[in-house]
CSV table of C-alpha atoms and ligand atoms in Angstrom, one decimal:
chain,number,residue,atom,x,y,z
U,1,MET,CA,-1.9,-13.4,31.1
U,2,THR,CA,-2.5,-9.8,31.5
U,3,GLN,CA,-3.5,-7.9,28.4
U,4,THR,CA,-0.9,-5.3,27.2
U,5,THR,CA,-2.3,-2.1,26.0
U,6,PHE,CA,-0.6,-1.0,22.9
U,7,THR,CA,-0.2,2.8,22.0
U,8,PRO,CA,-2.0,3.3,18.7
U,9,ARG,CA,0.3,3.4,15.8
U,10,VAL,CA,-0.2,3.4,12.0
U,11,PHE,CA,2.4,1.8,9.6
U,12,SER,CA,2.0,1.1,6.0
U,13,GLY,CA,4.2,0.9,3.0
U,14,ILE,CA,4.4,1.1,-0.9
U,15,LYS,CA,6.8,-0.7,-3.3
U,16,PRO,CA,9.0,1.3,-5.5
U,17,SER,CA,8.4,-0.9,-8.5
U,18,GLY,CA,7.2,1.2,-11.5
U,19,GLY,CA,5.4,4.3,-11.2
U,20,LEU,CA,2.6,5.2,-8.6
U,21,THR,CA,-0.8,4.9,-10.0
U,22,LEU,CA,-4.2,6.4,-9.1
U,23,GLY,CA,-5.0,3.1,-7.4
U,24,ASN,CA,-1.9,3.6,-5.1
U,25,TYR,CA,-3.1,7.4,-4.5
U,26,LEU,CA,-6.7,6.8,-3.6
U,27,GLY,CA,-6.3,3.3,-2.0
U,28,ALA,CA,-3.1,4.1,0.0
U,29,ILE,CA,-1.5,7.7,-0.1
U,30,LYS,CA,-4.5,9.9,0.3
U,31,ARG,CA,-5.8,7.8,3.3
U,32,PHE,CA,-2.4,7.7,4.8
U,33,VAL,CA,-2.2,11.5,4.7
U,34,GLY,CA,-5.7,11.5,6.3
U,35,MET,CA,-4.6,9.6,9.2
U,36,GLN,CA,-1.8,12.1,10.1
U,37,GLY,CA,-2.2,13.8,13.4
U,38,GLU,CA,-4.9,11.2,14.5
U,39,MET,CA,-2.1,9.1,15.8
U,40,GLU,CA,1.6,8.3,15.3
U,41,THR,CA,2.3,7.5,11.9
U,42,VAL,CA,5.0,5.5,10.1
U,43,TYR,CA,5.2,5.3,6.4
U,44,CYS,CA,7.7,3.4,4.5
U,45,VAL,CA,9.1,2.9,0.9
U,46,VAL,CA,9.4,-0.9,0.9
U,47,ASP,CA,12.5,-1.3,-1.4
U,48,MET,CA,13.3,-4.8,-0.1
U,49,HIS,CA,9.8,-6.0,-1.2
U,50,ALA,CA,10.3,-4.5,-4.5
U,51,ILE,CA,13.4,-6.9,-5.3
U,52,THR,CA,11.2,-9.9,-4.9
U,53,VAL,CA,10.9,-9.4,-8.7
U,54,TRP,CA,13.9,-8.1,-10.6
U,55,GLN,CA,14.5,-4.4,-10.4
U,56,ASP,CA,17.2,-2.6,-12.2
U,57,PRO,CA,19.6,-1.0,-9.6
U,58,LYS,CA,19.9,2.2,-11.3
U,59,GLU,CA,16.1,2.5,-11.5
U,60,LEU,CA,15.4,1.2,-8.0
U,61,ALA,CA,17.2,4.2,-6.3
U,62,ASN,CA,15.2,6.5,-8.6
U,63,ALA,CA,11.9,4.7,-8.0
U,64,THR,CA,12.4,5.0,-4.3
U,65,ARG,CA,12.8,8.6,-4.5
U,66,GLU,CA,9.7,8.8,-6.7
U,67,VAL,CA,7.5,7.1,-4.1
U,68,ALA,CA,8.9,9.3,-1.4
U,69,ALA,CA,8.2,12.4,-3.7
U,70,GLY,CA,4.5,11.0,-4.1
U,71,TYR,CA,4.1,10.7,-0.4
U,72,LEU,CA,5.3,14.2,0.2
U,73,ALA,CA,3.6,15.9,-2.7
U,74,ALA,CA,0.2,14.4,-1.5
U,75,GLY,CA,0.7,16.1,1.8
U,76,LEU,CA,2.6,13.7,4.0
U,77,ASP,CA,4.7,16.1,6.5
U,78,PRO,CA,7.9,14.5,7.4
U,79,THR,CA,7.7,16.5,10.8
U,80,GLN,CA,4.4,14.7,11.6
U,81,SER,CA,5.0,11.4,10.0
U,82,ILE,CA,8.1,9.2,10.0
U,83,LEU,CA,9.0,8.6,6.2
U,84,PHE,CA,11.9,6.3,5.3
U,85,ASN,CA,13.0,3.5,3.0
U,86,GLN,CA,13.0,0.0,4.3
U,87,SER,CA,16.6,-1.1,3.6
U,88,GLN,CA,17.9,1.7,5.8
U,89,VAL,CA,16.5,0.0,8.8
U,90,SER,CA,18.1,-3.5,9.0
U,91,ALA,CA,15.7,-4.6,11.8
U,92,HIS,CA,13.1,-5.2,9.2
U,93,ALA,CA,15.2,-8.1,7.7
U,94,GLU,CA,16.3,-9.4,11.1
U,95,LEU,CA,12.8,-9.7,12.4
U,96,GLY,CA,11.7,-11.0,8.9
U,97,TRP,CA,13.9,-14.0,9.5
U,98,ILE,CA,12.5,-14.9,12.8
U,99,PHE,CA,9.0,-14.6,11.3
U,100,ASN,CA,10.1,-17.0,8.8
U,101,CYS,CA,10.4,-19.4,11.6
U,102,VAL,CA,7.2,-18.7,12.9
U,103,ALA,CA,5.0,-18.6,9.8
U,104,ARG,CA,4.0,-22.1,8.4
U,105,VAL,CA,4.5,-23.1,4.8
U,106,GLY,CA,0.7,-24.0,4.9
U,107,TRP,CA,-0.1,-20.3,5.6
U,108,MET,CA,2.1,-19.2,2.8
U,109,ASN,CA,0.5,-21.6,0.3
U,110,ARG,CA,-3.0,-19.9,1.0
U,111,MET,CA,-1.8,-16.4,-0.1
U,112,THR,CA,-3.6,-15.5,-3.2
U,113,GLN,CA,-1.4,-12.6,-4.2
U,114,PHE,CA,1.4,-15.2,-4.4
U,115,LYS,CA,-0.8,-17.6,-6.4
U,116,ASP,CA,-1.8,-14.7,-8.9
U,117,LYS,CA,1.8,-13.4,-9.4
U,118,ALA,CA,3.6,-16.8,-9.7
U,119,GLY,CA,0.9,-18.4,-11.9
U,120,SER,CA,2.0,-21.4,-13.6
U,121,ASN,CA,5.6,-20.2,-13.2
U,122,ALA,CA,5.8,-21.0,-9.5
U,123,GLU,CA,9.0,-23.0,-9.8
U,124,LYS,CA,10.9,-20.1,-11.2
U,125,VAL,CA,9.9,-17.1,-9.1
U,126,SER,CA,12.2,-15.9,-6.3
U,127,LEU,CA,12.0,-17.3,-2.8
U,128,GLY,CA,11.6,-13.8,-1.6
U,129,LEU,CA,8.4,-13.4,-3.5
U,130,TYR,CA,7.0,-16.5,-1.5
U,131,ALA,CA,8.3,-15.3,1.8
U,132,TYR,CA,7.2,-11.7,1.3
U,133,PRO,CA,4.2,-11.7,3.6
U,134,SER,CA,6.3,-12.8,6.4
U,135,LEU,CA,8.7,-9.6,5.9
U,136,MET,CA,5.5,-7.6,5.7
U,137,ALA,CA,4.4,-8.9,9.1
U,138,ALA,CA,8.0,-7.9,10.4
U,139,ASP,CA,7.6,-4.3,8.9
U,140,ILE,CA,4.3,-3.9,10.8
U,141,LEU,CA,5.1,-5.7,14.1
U,142,LEU,CA,8.5,-4.1,14.4
U,143,TYR,CA,6.6,-0.8,15.3
U,144,HIS,CA,4.1,-2.6,17.4
U,145,ALA,CA,1.7,-1.0,14.7
U,146,THR,CA,-2.0,-1.3,15.7
U,147,HIS,CA,-3.4,0.1,12.5
U,148,VAL,CA,-2.5,-0.7,8.8
U,149,PRO,CA,-4.3,1.3,6.0
U,150,VAL,CA,-4.2,-0.7,2.8
U,151,GLY,CA,-6.0,-1.3,-0.3
U,152,GLU,CA,-8.4,-4.5,-0.4
U,153,ASP,CA,-5.6,-6.6,-2.1
U,154,GLN,CA,-3.4,-6.6,1.1
U,155,LYS,CA,-6.3,-7.6,3.4
U,156,GLN,CA,-5.0,-11.3,3.6
U,157,HIS,CA,-1.4,-10.2,4.3
U,158,VAL,CA,-2.6,-8.3,7.3
U,159,GLU,CA,-4.5,-11.2,8.5
U,160,LEU,CA,-1.4,-13.4,8.3
U,161,THR,CA,0.3,-10.6,10.3
U,162,ARG,CA,-2.1,-11.2,13.0
U,163,ASP,CA,-1.6,-15.0,12.8
U,164,ILE,CA,2.1,-14.6,13.0
U,165,ALA,CA,1.8,-12.2,16.1
U,166,HIS,CA,-0.7,-14.7,17.8
U,167,LYS,CA,1.7,-17.7,17.2
U,168,PHE,CA,4.8,-16.0,18.4
U,169,ASN,CA,3.0,-14.7,21.6
U,170,HIS,CA,1.6,-18.2,22.2
U,171,ASP,CA,4.8,-20.2,21.3
U,172,PHE,CA,6.9,-17.9,23.7
U,173,LYS,CA,4.3,-17.3,26.2
U,174,VAL,CA,4.3,-13.5,26.0
U,175,ASP,CA,2.1,-10.8,25.3
U,176,PHE,CA,4.5,-8.9,23.1
U,177,PHE,CA,3.2,-8.3,19.6
U,178,PRO,CA,-0.2,-6.5,19.3
U,179,GLU,CA,-3.1,-7.6,17.3
U,180,THR,CA,-3.1,-5.6,14.1
U,181,THR,CA,-6.4,-4.0,12.4
U,182,PRO,CA,-6.3,-3.6,8.6
U,183,VAL,CA,-7.8,-0.2,7.8
U,184,ILE,CA,-9.7,-0.6,4.6
U,185,ASP,CA,-12.4,2.0,4.3
U,186,GLY,CA,-13.7,4.7,1.9
U,187,PRO,CA,-14.9,4.2,-1.8
U,188,ALA,CA,-11.3,3.5,-3.2
U,189,THR,CA,-10.1,0.2,-1.6
U,190,ARG,CA,-9.9,-1.5,-5.0
U,191,ILE,CA,-9.5,0.8,-8.1
U,192,MET,CA,-9.9,-1.3,-11.2
U,193,ASN,CA,-8.2,-1.3,-14.4
U,194,LEU,CA,-9.8,1.0,-17.0
U,195,ARG,CA,-9.8,-1.5,-19.7
U,196,ASP,CA,-11.2,-4.4,-17.7
U,197,GLY,CA,-13.3,-3.8,-14.7
U,198,THR,CA,-12.6,-7.3,-13.1
U,199,LYS,CA,-8.9,-6.6,-12.7
U,200,LYS,CA,-7.1,-4.5,-10.3
U,201,MET,CA,-5.4,-1.2,-11.6
U,202,SER,CA,-1.6,-2.0,-11.1
U,203,LYS,CA,1.8,-0.6,-11.8
U,204,SER,CA,2.7,-3.4,-14.0
U,205,GLY,CA,-0.3,-4.0,-16.3
U,206,GLU,CA,0.4,-4.7,-20.0
U,207,SER,CA,-0.9,-1.4,-21.6
U,208,ASP,CA,-0.4,2.1,-20.0
U,209,MET,CA,-4.0,2.8,-21.1
U,210,GLU,CA,-5.4,0.5,-18.3
U,211,ARG,CA,-4.2,2.9,-15.5
U,212,ILE,CA,-3.8,6.5,-14.5
U,213,ASN,CA,-0.2,7.3,-13.4
U,214,MET,CA,0.3,10.0,-10.8
U,215,THR,CA,2.6,11.7,-13.1
U,216,ASP,CA,0.2,11.7,-16.3
U,217,ASP,CA,-0.4,15.1,-17.7
U,218,ALA,CA,-3.9,16.6,-18.3
U,219,ASP,CA,-3.9,15.5,-22.0
U,220,LYS,CA,-3.2,11.8,-21.1
U,221,ILE,CA,-5.7,11.7,-18.2
U,222,ALA,CA,-8.5,13.0,-20.5
U,223,LYS,CA,-7.6,10.4,-23.3
U,224,LYS,CA,-7.6,7.6,-20.8
U,225,PHE,CA,-10.7,8.2,-19.2
U,226,LYS,CA,-12.3,8.9,-22.8
U,227,LYS,CA,-11.1,5.5,-23.9
U,228,ALA,CA,-12.0,3.7,-20.5
U,229,LYS,CA,-14.3,0.7,-21.2
U,230,THR,CA,-17.9,1.2,-20.2
U,231,ASP,CA,-21.3,-0.2,-21.1
U,232,PRO,CA,-23.7,1.6,-23.4
U,233,THR,CA,-26.1,2.4,-20.6
U,234,PRO,CA,-26.5,5.7,-19.0
U,235,LEU,CA,-25.7,6.1,-15.2
U,236,PRO,CA,-28.4,4.6,-13.1
U,237,GLU,CA,-30.8,6.4,-10.8
U,238,THR,CA,-29.6,4.6,-7.6
U,239,TYR,CA,-26.2,3.1,-6.4
U,240,GLU,CA,-27.5,-0.4,-6.5
U,241,GLY,CA,-28.1,0.1,-10.2
U,242,LEU,CA,-24.2,-0.3,-10.6
U,243,ASN,CA,-24.4,-3.9,-9.5
U,244,ASP,CA,-22.8,-6.1,-12.3
U,245,ARG,CA,-21.6,-3.1,-14.0
U,246,PRO,CA,-17.9,-3.4,-12.8
U,247,GLU,CA,-16.6,-0.5,-15.3
U,248,ALA,CA,-19.3,1.9,-14.4
U,249,ARG,CA,-19.1,1.2,-10.8
U,250,ASN,CA,-15.2,1.8,-11.0
U,251,LEU,CA,-15.7,5.2,-12.6
U,252,VAL,CA,-18.1,6.4,-10.1
U,253,GLU,CA,-16.0,5.2,-7.3
U,254,ILE,CA,-13.1,7.1,-8.7
U,255,TYR,CA,-15.1,10.3,-8.9
U,256,ALA,CA,-16.4,9.7,-5.3
U,257,ALA,CA,-12.8,9.3,-4.0
U,258,LEU,CA,-11.4,12.1,-5.7
U,259,SER,CA,-14.2,14.5,-4.7
U,260,ASP,CA,-14.5,13.3,-1.2
U,261,MET,CA,-18.2,12.5,-1.7
U,262,THR,CA,-19.9,9.0,-1.3
U,263,PRO,CA,-20.7,7.1,-4.4
U,264,GLN,CA,-24.3,7.5,-3.6
U,265,ALA,CA,-24.2,11.3,-3.7
U,266,VAL,CA,-22.1,11.1,-7.1
U,267,ILE,CA,-25.0,9.0,-8.5
U,268,ALA,CA,-27.5,11.4,-7.2
U,269,ASP,CA,-25.8,14.1,-9.0
U,270,TYR,CA,-25.3,12.3,-12.3
U,271,ALA,CA,-28.4,10.0,-12.4
U,272,GLY,CA,-29.3,9.3,-16.0
U,273,ALA,CA,-26.4,11.0,-17.4
U,274,GLY,CA,-24.5,9.5,-20.4
U,275,TRP,CA,-20.9,8.8,-20.6
U,276,GLY,CA,-20.3,11.7,-22.8
U,277,GLN,CA,-21.2,13.9,-19.9
U,278,PHE,CA,-19.7,11.9,-17.1
U,279,LYS,CA,-16.2,11.1,-18.5
U,280,PRO,CA,-15.2,14.7,-19.2
U,281,ALA,CA,-16.4,15.7,-15.8
U,282,LEU,CA,-14.3,12.9,-14.2
U,283,ALA,CA,-11.3,13.9,-16.3
U,284,ASP,CA,-11.5,17.5,-15.2
U,285,LEU,CA,-11.9,16.4,-11.6
U,286,ALA,CA,-8.8,14.0,-11.8
U,287,VAL,CA,-6.6,16.7,-13.4
U,288,ALA,CA,-7.6,19.2,-10.9
U,289,LYS,CA,-6.7,17.0,-8.0
U,290,LEU,CA,-3.6,15.3,-9.6
U,291,ALA,CA,-1.9,18.2,-11.4
U,292,PRO,CA,-0.7,19.9,-8.3
U,293,ILE,CA,0.5,16.8,-6.8
U,294,SER,CA,2.5,15.8,-10.0
U,295,SER,CA,4.0,19.1,-10.4
U,296,GLU,CA,5.1,19.1,-6.8
U,297,MET,CA,6.4,15.4,-7.5
U,298,ALA,CA,8.5,16.8,-10.3
U,299,ARG,CA,9.8,19.8,-8.3
U,300,LEU,CA,10.8,17.4,-5.4
U,301,MET,CA,12.6,14.9,-7.9
U,302,ASP,CA,14.7,18.0,-9.1
U,303,ASP,CA,16.5,17.9,-5.7
U,304,PRO,CA,17.2,14.2,-4.9
U,305,ALA,CA,19.6,15.2,-2.2
U,306,GLU,CA,16.7,16.9,-0.2
U,307,ILE,CA,14.6,13.7,-0.6
U,308,ASP,CA,17.6,11.6,0.4
U,309,ARG,CA,18.1,13.8,3.5
U,310,ILE,CA,14.2,13.3,4.5
U,311,LEU,CA,14.5,9.5,4.1
U,312,ALA,CA,17.8,9.5,6.3
U,313,THR,CA,16.2,11.5,9.0
U,314,GLY,CA,13.1,9.1,8.9
U,315,ALA,CA,15.2,6.2,9.1
U,316,GLU,CA,17.0,7.5,12.2
U,317,LYS,CA,13.5,8.1,13.8
U,318,ALA,CA,12.4,4.6,12.7
U,319,ARG,CA,15.4,2.8,14.1
U,320,ALA,CA,14.8,4.6,17.6
U,321,ILE,CA,11.4,2.6,17.7
U,322,ALA,CA,12.4,-0.5,15.7
U,323,GLU,CA,15.8,-1.4,17.6
U,324,PRO,CA,14.5,-1.7,21.1
U,325,ILE,CA,11.7,-3.9,19.9
U,326,LEU,CA,14.1,-6.1,17.9
U,327,LYS,CA,16.3,-6.4,21.0
U,328,GLN,CA,13.4,-7.5,23.1
U,329,THR,CA,12.4,-9.9,20.5
U,330,TYR,CA,16.0,-11.5,20.6
U,331,ASP,CA,15.8,-11.9,24.3
U,332,ILE,CA,12.4,-13.6,24.0
U,333,VAL,CA,13.6,-16.0,21.4
U,334,GLY,CA,16.9,-16.6,23.5
U,335,PHE,CA,19.6,-15.1,21.3
U,336,LEU,CA,22.7,-14.4,23.2
U,337,ARG,CA,23.9,-10.9,23.0
U,338,SER,CA,26.5,-9.0,25.0
J,401,AMP,P1,1.9,-1.5,-4.0
J,401,AMP,O1,1.9,-0.7,-5.1
J,401,AMP,O2,1.6,-3.0,-4.5
J,401,AMP,O3,3.1,-1.5,-3.1
J,401,AMP,O4,0.5,-1.1,-3.3
J,401,AMP,C1,0.7,-0.1,-2.2
J,401,AMP,C2,-0.6,0.3,-1.6
J,401,AMP,O5,-1.4,0.8,-2.6
J,401,AMP,C3,-1.4,-1.0,-1.0
J,401,AMP,O6,-1.9,-0.6,0.1
J,401,AMP,C4,-2.3,-1.4,-2.0
J,401,AMP,O7,-3.5,-2.1,-1.3
J,401,AMP,C5,-2.7,-0.1,-2.5
J,401,AMP,N1,-3.1,-0.2,-4.0
J,401,AMP,C6,-2.4,-0.6,-5.1
J,401,AMP,N2,-3.3,-0.7,-6.2
J,401,AMP,C7,-4.4,-0.4,-5.7
J,401,AMP,C8,-5.8,-0.3,-6.4
J,401,AMP,N3,-5.9,-0.5,-7.6
J,401,AMP,N4,-6.8,0.2,-5.6
J,401,AMP,C9,-6.7,0.4,-4.3
J,401,AMP,N5,-5.5,0.3,-3.7
J,401,AMP,C10,-4.5,-0.1,-4.2
J,402,LIG,N1,2.8,-5.7,0.5
J,402,LIG,C1,2.3,-4.3,0.2
J,402,LIG,C2,1.9,-4.2,-1.2
J,402,LIG,O1,2.3,-4.8,-2.0
J,402,LIG,C3,3.3,-3.3,0.7
J,402,LIG,C4,3.8,-3.6,2.0
J,402,LIG,C5,4.9,-4.1,2.5
J,402,LIG,C6,3.1,-3.1,3.2
J,402,LIG,N2,5.0,-3.9,3.9
J,402,LIG,C7,4.0,-3.4,4.3
J,402,LIG,C8,1.8,-2.6,3.3
J,402,LIG,C9,3.4,-3.1,5.6
J,402,LIG,C10,1.4,-2.3,4.7
J,402,LIG,C11,2.3,-2.6,5.9
J,402,LIG,O2,1.1,-3.3,-1.5
């Protein structure tokens, strides 16, 4: 079989379920914006993924606009990138079904995120939550995306996407779907919870003190960093000195990602410093970086009609790529169409 060359294209998405966190900003949005101009970029608000757990319908629309506002406020340019919400492009659901018939139950059973989320309650969670990684593969492969920037927690899902593409190509004897590369780089691929450095910072943690929200004001940010769990030891002389100090390492990595420095350079600047010195410096840095973004988000959210227009235009551009790929997939599968 001759090897098809695929045009480099980026795809990634964020769920509109609860507010955006510093983890989403540093692990995803900031990096998405950085890839603009390097290659074609397609960014999505994945509302169909959000409903794998219950979402209040009135809040879902608002949360969808808020994620879009977060992307735009952080520098995503809708004339350079395609920005849309998933449910406006029905091809995602259609390819998702085909992939449900390609993916094996044994593969889904290995997904650690499902195991974590379902926990001991696996009988009661939605079927959608279980099938979610197959829809995620459809999101990516519908655009023949070659690069998928994500945080560390999504690595296994991108690997599953590769398995699905490979099995589809193999079963139908085609070279149709590309091999996707997960792009997981920089100091912020896994930002941890501020109260427990062994858990990921997430939108849905029990206490608001565990996370920094992109919309937190300066006082809240300062208070959360001040109360962040640390150990009593000052900052080490070398980066290796952060081994086995998860909370300390997390704060250094947040500082590095916010300031576009390496964690090693941060350690060089703060070697031997106590938390009473480092935490206020980190809070000031976070406020300086996040305040302009959160005020721009608030400005955008005052004009929801404008956000809706941007998403509608993006959806139209997305469909122009997705629909021909879906049609070809239907032909490969043998679906009759007139
Ligand atoms: P989600 O909020 O689960 O839809 O995640 C959207 C994107 O943000 C994905 O690429 C995640 O990997 C990334 N992300 C979410 N939380 C974190 C975190 N704590 N650290 C780094 N990246 C994260
Ligand atoms: N599953 C991702 C998350 O929870 C969100 C997502 C859905 C995604 N579709 C995607 C990420 C496609 C990258 C590419 O964070």
